[in-house]
């Protein structure tokens, strides 16, 4: 059996851009056919370019700065939620725990950035997606901001879902829907054991204020109330393997655009193009067009590599 090189395979693919009677396409028909195969890459590049332009503006808040500042205030004996630094810290206390090593290092911010970029690339490699998926706007925002969200999918895929839950509580959603209880139990035990050392009392006392800050600075891309039945029906119809990864973009309260990174194991190109747009209606619609192909790819990977959690 012969093995075709990538370059030869690409040439053959382009040569196969022909019309129904076998005539090779040239000129505008060829361009149209080529663009039809690669439009998603251009769409991702355009949207990600727009977000990178906004992020590059002076004073733009980045998640790694907000989380690091809050963690350092806590380590110094202060209140993580009492002071704004480029944005209000509004996460539960357990989120402080994974940030401690980075907060203790003078170069922790750059280490977070490198880890987020590496995690984003690893996500695409693990899922065996085409290279242009690294430009998926929610993933790009997570990587450039050094956000924990970029690390969630690879942590779950390689069997460390409990660490993903400690970083972002919503990472428990796909684990619960998929019935992967071991990482959830580990995360729950860690949360219980660390209650005495984490500032839960301060968090609960300020909960209304913290929620108000969260509402003020969030995009809230979750499906509006009148679309919730549609979103729930779409999740049920698409099956558990896909619904596990699409539930957070569709239904998690006060969803941010970069939360949609967690949909990568299940999202199809058309659904990905839709949920890359910061609109609650579009995100809900993206869930309804998600089909089976990429979910099966993830399922096969899990069965072979990370069956336990």
mmCIF file of C-alpha atoms in Angstrom:
data_model
loop_
_atom_site.group_PDB
_atom_site.id
_atom_site.type_symbol
_atom_site.label_atom_id
_atom_site.label_comp_id
_atom_site.label_asym_id
_atom_site.label_seq_id
_atom_site.Cartn_x
_atom_site.Cartn_y
_atom_site.Cartn_z
ATOM 1 C CA UNK A 1 0.000 0.000 0.000
ATOM 2 C CA UNK A 2 1.468 3.365 -1.033
ATOM 3 C CA UNK A 3 1.532 6.327 1.279
ATOM 4 C CA UNK A 4 0.646 9.704 -0.182
ATOM 5 C CA UNK A 5 2.677 12.671 1.036
ATOM 6 C CA UNK A 6 0.821 15.705 2.423
ATOM 7 C CA UNK A 7 1.983 17.914 -0.474
ATOM 8 C CA UNK A 8 0.914 15.390 -3.110
ATOM 9 C CA UNK A 9 -2.375 14.874 -1.286
ATOM 10 C CA UNK A 10 -2.994 18.631 -1.365
ATOM 11 C CA UNK A 11 -2.285 18.767 -5.102
ATOM 12 C CA UNK A 12 -4.627 15.875 -5.763
ATOM 13 C CA UNK A 13 -7.327 17.516 -3.649
ATOM 14 C CA UNK A 14 -7.025 20.767 -5.593
ATOM 15 C CA UNK A 15 -7.011 18.875 -8.886
ATOM 16 C CA UNK A 16 -10.234 17.177 -7.865
ATOM 17 C CA UNK A 17 -12.027 20.518 -7.693
ATOM 18 C CA UNK A 18 -14.016 19.730 -10.803
ATOM 19 C CA UNK A 19 -17.583 20.099 -11.999
ATOM 20 C CA UNK A 20 -20.054 17.267 -12.439
ATOM 21 C CA UNK A 21 -18.795 16.196 -15.872
ATOM 22 C CA UNK A 22 -15.187 15.843 -14.666
ATOM 23 C CA UNK A 23 -13.827 19.069 -16.170
ATOM 24 C CA UNK A 24 -11.196 20.699 -13.995
ATOM 25 C CA UNK A 25 -12.336 23.989 -12.513
ATOM 26 C CA UNK A 26 -10.316 27.113 -13.294
ATOM 27 C CA UNK A 27 -10.565 30.790 -12.567
ATOM 28 C CA UNK A 28 -13.492 31.974 -10.467
ATOM 29 C CA UNK A 29 -15.184 28.536 -10.242
ATOM 30 C CA UNK A 30 -11.966 27.098 -8.799
ATOM 31 C CA UNK A 31 -11.684 29.988 -6.307
ATOM 32 C CA UNK A 32 -15.309 29.507 -5.292
ATOM 33 C CA UNK A 33 -14.814 25.766 -4.778
ATOM 34 C CA UNK A 34 -11.602 26.330 -2.805
ATOM 35 C CA UNK A 35 -13.228 28.973 -0.624
ATOM 36 C CA UNK A 36 -16.158 26.631 -0.033
ATOM 37 C CA UNK A 37 -13.754 24.151 1.524
ATOM 38 C CA UNK A 38 -11.800 26.667 3.605
ATOM 39 C CA UNK A 39 -14.308 29.420 4.474
ATOM 40 C CA UNK A 40 -14.259 28.544 8.170
ATOM 41 C CA UNK A 41 -10.553 29.414 8.394
ATOM 42 C CA UNK A 42 -11.205 32.890 6.953
ATOM 43 C CA UNK A 43 -14.167 33.380 9.283
ATOM 44 C CA UNK A 44 -12.136 32.442 12.353
ATOM 45 C CA UNK A 45 -9.213 34.618 11.226
ATOM 46 C CA UNK A 46 -11.441 37.671 10.709
ATOM 47 C CA UNK A 47 -13.199 37.351 14.069
ATOM 48 C CA UNK A 48 -9.998 36.562 15.971
ATOM 49 C CA UNK A 49 -8.244 39.497 14.317
ATOM 50 C CA UNK A 50 -11.027 41.764 15.551
ATOM 51 C CA UNK A 51 -10.707 40.470 19.121
ATOM 52 C CA UNK A 52 -6.924 40.703 19.076
ATOM 53 C CA UNK A 53 -7.223 44.331 17.989
ATOM 54 C CA UNK A 54 -9.523 45.067 20.932
ATOM 55 C CA UNK A 55 -7.343 43.183 23.417
ATOM 56 C CA UNK A 56 -4.269 45.090 22.242
ATOM 57 C CA UNK A 57 -5.840 48.414 23.221
ATOM 58 C CA UNK A 58 -4.326 50.029 26.351
ATOM 59 C CA UNK A 59 -6.245 49.304 29.538
ATOM 60 C CA UNK A 60 -8.013 46.201 28.242
ATOM 61 C CA UNK A 61 -8.561 43.856 31.230
ATOM 62 C CA UNK A 62 -7.085 40.374 30.913
ATOM 63 C CA UNK A 63 -8.232 37.422 32.972
ATOM 64 C CA UNK A 64 -4.750 36.426 34.107
ATOM 65 C CA UNK A 65 -4.172 39.909 35.575
ATOM 66 C CA UNK A 66 -7.495 39.892 37.426
ATOM 67 C CA UNK A 67 -7.021 36.406 38.862
ATOM 68 C CA UNK A 68 -3.384 36.943 39.792
ATOM 69 C CA UNK A 69 -4.145 40.228 41.561
ATOM 70 C CA UNK A 70 -6.989 38.625 43.533
ATOM 71 C CA UNK A 71 -4.844 35.647 44.522
ATOM 72 C CA UNK A 72 -1.990 37.862 45.665
ATOM 73 C CA UNK A 73 -4.383 39.974 47.754
ATOM 74 C CA UNK A 74 -5.642 36.803 49.434
ATOM 75 C CA UNK A 75 -2.106 35.526 50.099
ATOM 76 C CA UNK A 76 -1.276 38.920 51.654
ATOM 77 C CA UNK A 77 -4.255 38.604 54.007
ATOM 78 C CA UNK A 78 -6.621 40.823 52.018
ATOM 79 C CA UNK A 79 -10.047 40.333 50.484
ATOM 80 C CA UNK A 80 -9.889 39.055 46.866
ATOM 81 C CA UNK A 81 -13.303 40.570 46.013
ATOM 82 C CA UNK A 82 -12.998 43.960 47.722
ATOM 83 C CA UNK A 83 -10.807 45.795 45.209
ATOM 84 C CA UNK A 84 -11.037 46.161 41.446
ATOM 85 C CA UNK A 85 -7.903 45.609 39.384
ATOM 86 C CA UNK A 86 -8.600 45.875 35.638
ATOM 87 C CA UNK A 87 -11.899 44.214 36.486
ATOM 88 C CA UNK A 88 -13.677 42.651 39.435
ATOM 89 C CA UNK A 89 -12.710 39.183 40.576
ATOM 90 C CA UNK A 90 -16.024 37.296 40.762
ATOM 91 C CA UNK A 91 -15.039 33.619 40.876
ATOM 92 C CA UNK A 92 -15.630 31.325 43.889
ATOM 93 C CA UNK A 93 -12.754 30.835 46.374
ATOM 94 C CA UNK A 94 -11.735 27.429 45.028
ATOM 95 C CA UNK A 95 -10.478 29.169 41.878
ATOM 96 C CA UNK A 96 -7.758 30.821 43.937
ATOM 97 C CA UNK A 97 -6.120 27.489 44.693
ATOM 98 C CA UNK A 98 -4.734 26.657 41.192
ATOM 99 C CA UNK A 99 -3.487 30.249 40.888
ATOM 100 C CA UNK A 100 -1.258 30.141 43.981
ATOM 101 C CA UNK A 101 1.906 28.821 42.253
ATOM 102 C CA UNK A 102 1.647 31.520 39.573
ATOM 103 C CA UNK A 103 0.933 34.270 42.117
ATOM 104 C CA UNK A 104 4.076 33.381 44.064
ATOM 105 C CA UNK A 105 6.327 33.681 41.026
ATOM 106 C CA UNK A 106 7.455 37.110 39.738
ATOM 107 C CA UNK A 107 7.047 35.852 36.183
ATOM 108 C CA UNK A 108 3.748 34.090 36.930
ATOM 109 C CA UNK A 109 1.797 36.162 34.406
ATOM 110 C CA UNK A 110 4.057 35.123 31.547
ATOM 111 C CA UNK A 111 3.981 31.513 32.675
ATOM 112 C CA UNK A 112 0.172 31.629 32.619
ATOM 113 C CA UNK A 113 0.257 33.086 29.118
ATOM 114 C CA UNK A 114 2.647 30.398 27.874
ATOM 115 C CA UNK A 115 0.577 27.670 29.506
ATOM 116 C CA UNK A 116 -2.646 29.000 27.966
ATOM 117 C CA UNK A 117 -1.135 29.134 24.471
ATOM 118 C CA UNK A 118 0.369 25.672 24.846
ATOM 119 C CA UNK A 119 -2.949 24.315 26.132
ATOM 120 C CA UNK A 120 -4.818 25.810 23.181
ATOM 121 C CA UNK A 121 -2.466 24.179 20.697
ATOM 122 C CA UNK A 122 -2.650 20.903 22.632
ATOM 123 C CA UNK A 123 -6.455 21.007 22.474
ATOM 124 C CA UNK A 124 -6.427 21.156 18.683
ATOM 125 C CA UNK A 125 -3.795 18.426 18.446
ATOM 126 C CA UNK A 126 -5.589 16.103 20.873
ATOM 127 C CA UNK A 127 -8.864 16.476 19.003
ATOM 128 C CA UNK A 128 -7.081 16.068 15.643
ATOM 129 C CA UNK A 129 -8.785 19.126 14.253
ATOM 130 C CA UNK A 130 -7.410 21.046 11.247
ATOM 131 C CA UNK A 131 -4.798 23.650 12.169
ATOM 132 C CA UNK A 132 -7.112 26.626 11.599
ATOM 133 C CA UNK A 133 -9.210 25.659 14.622
ATOM 134 C CA UNK A 134 -6.487 27.234 16.732
ATOM 135 C CA UNK A 135 -8.011 30.516 15.476
ATOM 136 C CA UNK A 136 -11.411 29.634 17.007
ATOM 137 C CA UNK A 137 -12.201 33.036 18.598
ATOM 138 C CA UNK A 138 -13.181 31.786 22.091
ATOM 139 C CA UNK A 139 -9.930 29.812 22.199
ATOM 140 C CA UNK A 140 -7.895 32.778 20.956
ATOM 141 C CA UNK A 141 -9.371 35.044 23.644
ATOM 142 C CA UNK A 142 -8.570 32.427 26.298
ATOM 143 C CA UNK A 143 -5.002 31.971 25.085
ATOM 144 C CA UNK A 144 -4.149 35.655 24.737
ATOM 145 C CA UNK A 145 -5.689 36.451 28.115
ATOM 146 C CA UNK A 146 -3.830 33.624 29.836
ATOM 147 C CA UNK A 147 -7.232 32.379 31.003
ATOM 148 C CA UNK A 148 -7.819 29.114 32.831
ATOM 149 C CA UNK A 149 -10.501 28.321 30.241
ATOM 150 C CA UNK A 150 -7.836 27.406 27.659
ATOM 151 C CA UNK A 151 -6.629 24.567 29.902
ATOM 152 C CA UNK A 152 -9.980 22.921 30.633
ATOM 153 C CA UNK A 153 -10.444 20.717 27.563
ATOM 154 C CA UNK A 154 -6.913 19.208 27.532
ATOM 155 C CA UNK A 155 -7.104 18.573 31.288
ATOM 156 C CA UNK A 156 -10.363 16.676 30.831
ATOM 157 C CA UNK A 157 -9.090 14.801 27.777
ATOM 158 C CA UNK A 158 -5.930 13.527 29.479
ATOM 159 C CA UNK A 159 -7.771 12.394 32.598
ATOM 160 C CA UNK A 160 -7.306 15.321 35.013
ATOM 161 C CA UNK A 161 -10.845 16.664 34.953
ATOM 162 C CA UNK A 162 -10.764 17.285 38.700
ATOM 163 C CA UNK A 163 -8.117 19.976 38.177
ATOM 164 C CA UNK A 164 -10.273 21.573 35.474
ATOM 165 C CA UNK A 165 -13.181 21.782 37.938
ATOM 166 C CA UNK A 166 -10.984 23.525 40.500
ATOM 167 C CA UNK A 167 -10.023 26.089 37.864
ATOM 168 C CA UNK A 168 -13.557 26.667 36.536
ATOM 169 C CA UNK A 169 -16.640 25.221 38.198
ATOM 170 C CA UNK A 170 -18.481 24.908 34.877
ATOM 171 C CA UNK A 171 -15.967 22.237 33.820
ATOM 172 C CA UNK A 172 -18.023 19.904 36.019
ATOM 173 C CA UNK A 173 -20.907 20.068 33.520
ATOM 174 C CA UNK A 174 -19.434 17.877 30.735
ATOM 175 C CA UNK A 175 -18.013 15.484 33.312
ATOM 176 C CA UNK A 176 -21.395 15.087 35.010
ATOM 177 C CA UNK A 177 -23.303 14.633 31.745
ATOM 178 C CA UNK A 178 -20.773 12.055 30.536
ATOM 179 C CA UNK A 179 -21.024 10.227 33.852
ATOM 180 C CA UNK A 180 -17.348 10.620 34.725
ATOM 181 C CA UNK A 181 -17.777 10.698 38.495
ATOM 182 C CA UNK A 182 -14.237 10.017 39.663
ATOM 183 C CA UNK A 183 -12.837 13.489 38.826
ATOM 184 C CA UNK A 184 -15.954 15.082 40.296
ATOM 185 C CA UNK A 185 -15.485 13.200 43.557
ATOM 186 C CA UNK A 186 -11.798 14.171 43.715
ATOM 187 C CA UNK A 187 -12.678 17.835 43.124
ATOM 188 C CA UNK A 188 -15.420 17.710 45.778
ATOM 189 C CA UNK A 189 -13.019 16.216 48.342
ATOM 190 C CA UNK A 190 -10.412 18.911 47.632
ATOM 191 C CA UNK A 191 -13.056 21.639 47.975
ATOM 192 C CA UNK A 192 -14.198 20.232 51.343
ATOM 193 C CA UNK A 193 -10.660 19.791 52.668
ATOM 194 C CA UNK A 194 -9.667 23.358 51.722
ATOM 195 C CA UNK A 195 -12.761 25.048 53.205
ATOM 196 C CA UNK A 196 -10.861 26.091 56.386
ATOM 197 C CA UNK A 197 -8.100 27.853 54.440
ATOM 198 C CA UNK A 198 -10.112 29.486 51.651
ATOM 199 C CA UNK A 199 -12.147 32.708 52.218
ATOM 200 C CA UNK A 200 -15.603 31.180 51.830
ATOM 201 C CA UNK A 201 -17.005 33.318 54.639
ATOM 202 C CA UNK A 202 -16.016 36.538 52.881
ATOM 203 C CA UNK A 203 -17.320 35.226 49.561
ATOM 204 C CA UNK A 204 -20.740 34.305 50.961
ATOM 205 C CA UNK A 205 -21.018 37.576 52.886
ATOM 206 C CA UNK A 206 -20.405 39.572 49.701
ATOM 207 C CA UNK A 207 -22.238 37.249 47.338
ATOM 208 C CA UNK A 208 -24.900 39.778 46.184
ATOM 209 C CA UNK A 209 -22.201 42.370 45.441
ATOM 210 C CA UNK A 210 -19.998 39.814 43.693
ATOM 211 C CA UNK A 211 -22.917 38.728 41.514
ATOM 212 C CA UNK A 212 -23.672 42.342 40.629
ATOM 213 C CA UNK A 213 -20.058 42.834 39.534
ATOM 214 C CA UNK A 214 -20.279 39.659 37.479
ATOM 215 C CA UNK A 215 -23.442 40.857 35.743
ATOM 216 C CA UNK A 216 -21.935 44.275 35.045
ATOM 217 C CA UNK A 217 -18.803 42.971 33.354
ATOM 218 C CA UNK A 218 -20.151 39.843 31.631
ATOM 219 C CA UNK A 219 -21.411 39.472 28.080
ATOM 220 C CA UNK A 220 -24.103 37.002 29.220
ATOM 221 C CA UNK A 221 -24.223 34.917 26.050
ATOM 222 C CA UNK A 222 -26.429 32.225 27.595
ATOM 223 C CA UNK A 223 -29.684 31.509 25.826
ATOM 224 C CA UNK A 224 -32.358 34.023 26.889
ATOM 225 C CA UNK A 225 -35.320 32.620 28.793
ATOM 226 C CA UNK A 226 -37.542 32.312 25.729
ATOM 227 C CA UNK A 227 -34.853 30.254 23.939
ATOM 228 C CA UNK A 228 -34.107 27.917 26.845
ATOM 229 C CA UNK A 229 -36.706 25.294 25.749
ATOM 230 C CA UNK A 230 -35.193 25.329 22.251
ATOM 231 C CA UNK A 231 -31.677 24.968 23.673
ATOM 232 C CA UNK A 232 -32.713 22.117 25.979
ATOM 233 C CA UNK A 233 -34.479 20.299 23.122
ATOM 234 C CA UNK A 234 -31.412 20.694 20.895
ATOM 235 C CA UNK A 235 -29.158 19.306 23.633
ATOM 236 C CA UNK A 236 -31.411 16.292 24.132
ATOM 237 C CA UNK A 237 -31.654 15.572 20.405
ATOM 238 C CA UNK A 238 -27.922 15.814 19.758
ATOM 239 C CA UNK A 239 -27.166 13.032 22.251
ATOM 240 C CA UNK A 240 -25.181 12.915 25.475
ATOM 241 C CA UNK A 241 -21.689 12.860 23.932
ATOM 242 C CA UNK A 242 -22.241 16.177 22.189
ATOM 243 C CA UNK A 243 -24.621 17.770 24.678
ATOM 244 C CA UNK A 244 -21.997 17.394 27.401
ATOM 245 C CA UNK A 245 -19.776 19.933 25.636
ATOM 246 C CA UNK A 246 -22.500 22.221 24.264
ATOM 247 C CA UNK A 247 -24.438 22.618 27.538
ATOM 248 C CA UNK A 248 -22.200 25.350 28.973
ATOM 249 C CA UNK A 249 -22.353 27.655 25.902
ATOM 250 C CA UNK A 250 -26.126 27.206 25.739
ATOM 251 C CA UNK A 251 -27.285 27.243 29.350
ATOM 252 C CA UNK A 252 -24.580 28.254 31.842
ATOM 253 C CA UNK A 253 -25.564 31.528 33.570
ATOM 254 C CA UNK A 254 -23.724 34.677 32.468
ATOM 255 C CA UNK A 255 -21.654 32.836 29.881
ATOM 256 C CA UNK A 256 -18.666 34.678 28.397
ATOM 257 C CA UNK A 257 -17.495 34.164 24.813
ATOM 258 C CA UNK A 258 -14.315 32.420 25.923
ATOM 259 C CA UNK A 259 -16.391 29.858 27.871
ATOM 260 C CA UNK A 260 -17.307 28.444 24.447
ATOM 261 C CA UNK A 261 -13.808 26.972 24.243
ATOM 262 C CA UNK A 262 -15.200 23.970 26.102
ATOM 263 C CA UNK A 263 -17.411 23.141 23.104
ATOM 264 C CA UNK A 264 -14.419 22.179 20.936
ATOM 265 C CA UNK A 265 -14.707 18.383 21.386
ATOM 266 C CA UNK A 266 -18.229 18.402 19.933
ATOM 267 C CA UNK A 267 -18.705 21.489 17.788
ATOM 268 C CA UNK A 268 -18.979 21.201 13.999
ATOM 269 C CA UNK A 269 -17.638 23.865 11.591
ATOM 270 C CA UNK A 270 -21.053 25.470 11.080
ATOM 271 C CA UNK A 271 -21.858 25.420 14.795
ATOM 272 C CA UNK A 272 -18.366 26.753 15.540
ATOM 273 C CA UNK A 273 -18.861 29.617 13.112
ATOM 274 C CA UNK A 274 -22.089 30.521 14.891
ATOM 275 C CA UNK A 275 -20.959 30.307 18.510
ATOM 276 C CA UNK A 276 -17.838 32.324 17.669
ATOM 277 C CA UNK A 277 -20.171 35.321 17.420
ATOM 278 C CA UNK A 278 -20.962 37.053 20.748
ATOM 279 C CA UNK A 279 -24.745 36.806 20.588
ATOM 280 C CA UNK A 280 -27.078 34.721 22.820
ATOM 281 C CA UNK A 281 -29.347 33.925 19.868
ATOM 282 C CA UNK A 282 -26.458 32.830 17.678
ATOM 283 C CA UNK A 283 -24.923 30.674 20.431
ATOM 284 C CA UNK A 284 -28.253 28.926 20.943
ATOM 285 C CA UNK A 285 -28.612 28.399 17.217
ATOM 286 C CA UNK A 286 -25.097 26.979 17.073
ATOM 287 C CA UNK A 287 -26.122 24.223 19.455
ATOM 288 C CA UNK A 288 -29.080 23.271 17.271
ATOM 289 C CA UNK A 289 -26.944 22.678 14.150
ATOM 290 C CA UNK A 290 -24.256 20.605 15.878
ATOM 291 C CA UNK A 291 -24.032 17.161 14.227
ATOM 292 C CA UNK A 292 -22.301 13.889 15.106
ATOM 293 C CA UNK A 293 -18.920 13.873 13.360
ATOM 294 C CA UNK A 294 -16.604 15.609 15.801
ATOM 295 C CA UNK A 295 -18.287 14.084 18.844
ATOM 296 C CA UNK A 296 -17.416 10.619 17.577
ATOM 297 C CA UNK A 297 -13.805 11.707 17.114
ATOM 298 C CA UNK A 298 -13.615 12.669 20.782
ATOM 299 C CA UNK A 299 -15.374 9.495 21.932
ATOM 300 C CA UNK A 300 -12.848 7.290 20.108
ATOM 301 C CA UNK A 301 -9.950 9.270 21.612
ATOM 302 C CA UNK A 302 -11.311 8.876 25.150
ATOM 303 C CA UNK A 303 -11.872 5.142 24.762
ATOM 304 C CA UNK A 304 -8.248 4.697 23.725
ATOM 305 C CA UNK A 305 -6.387 7.233 25.852
ATOM 306 C CA UNK A 306 -8.244 8.414 28.948
ATOM 307 C CA UNK A 307 -11.007 6.086 30.057
ATOM 308 C CA UNK A 308 -11.011 6.953 33.744
ATOM 309 C CA UNK A 309 -11.422 10.670 34.125
#
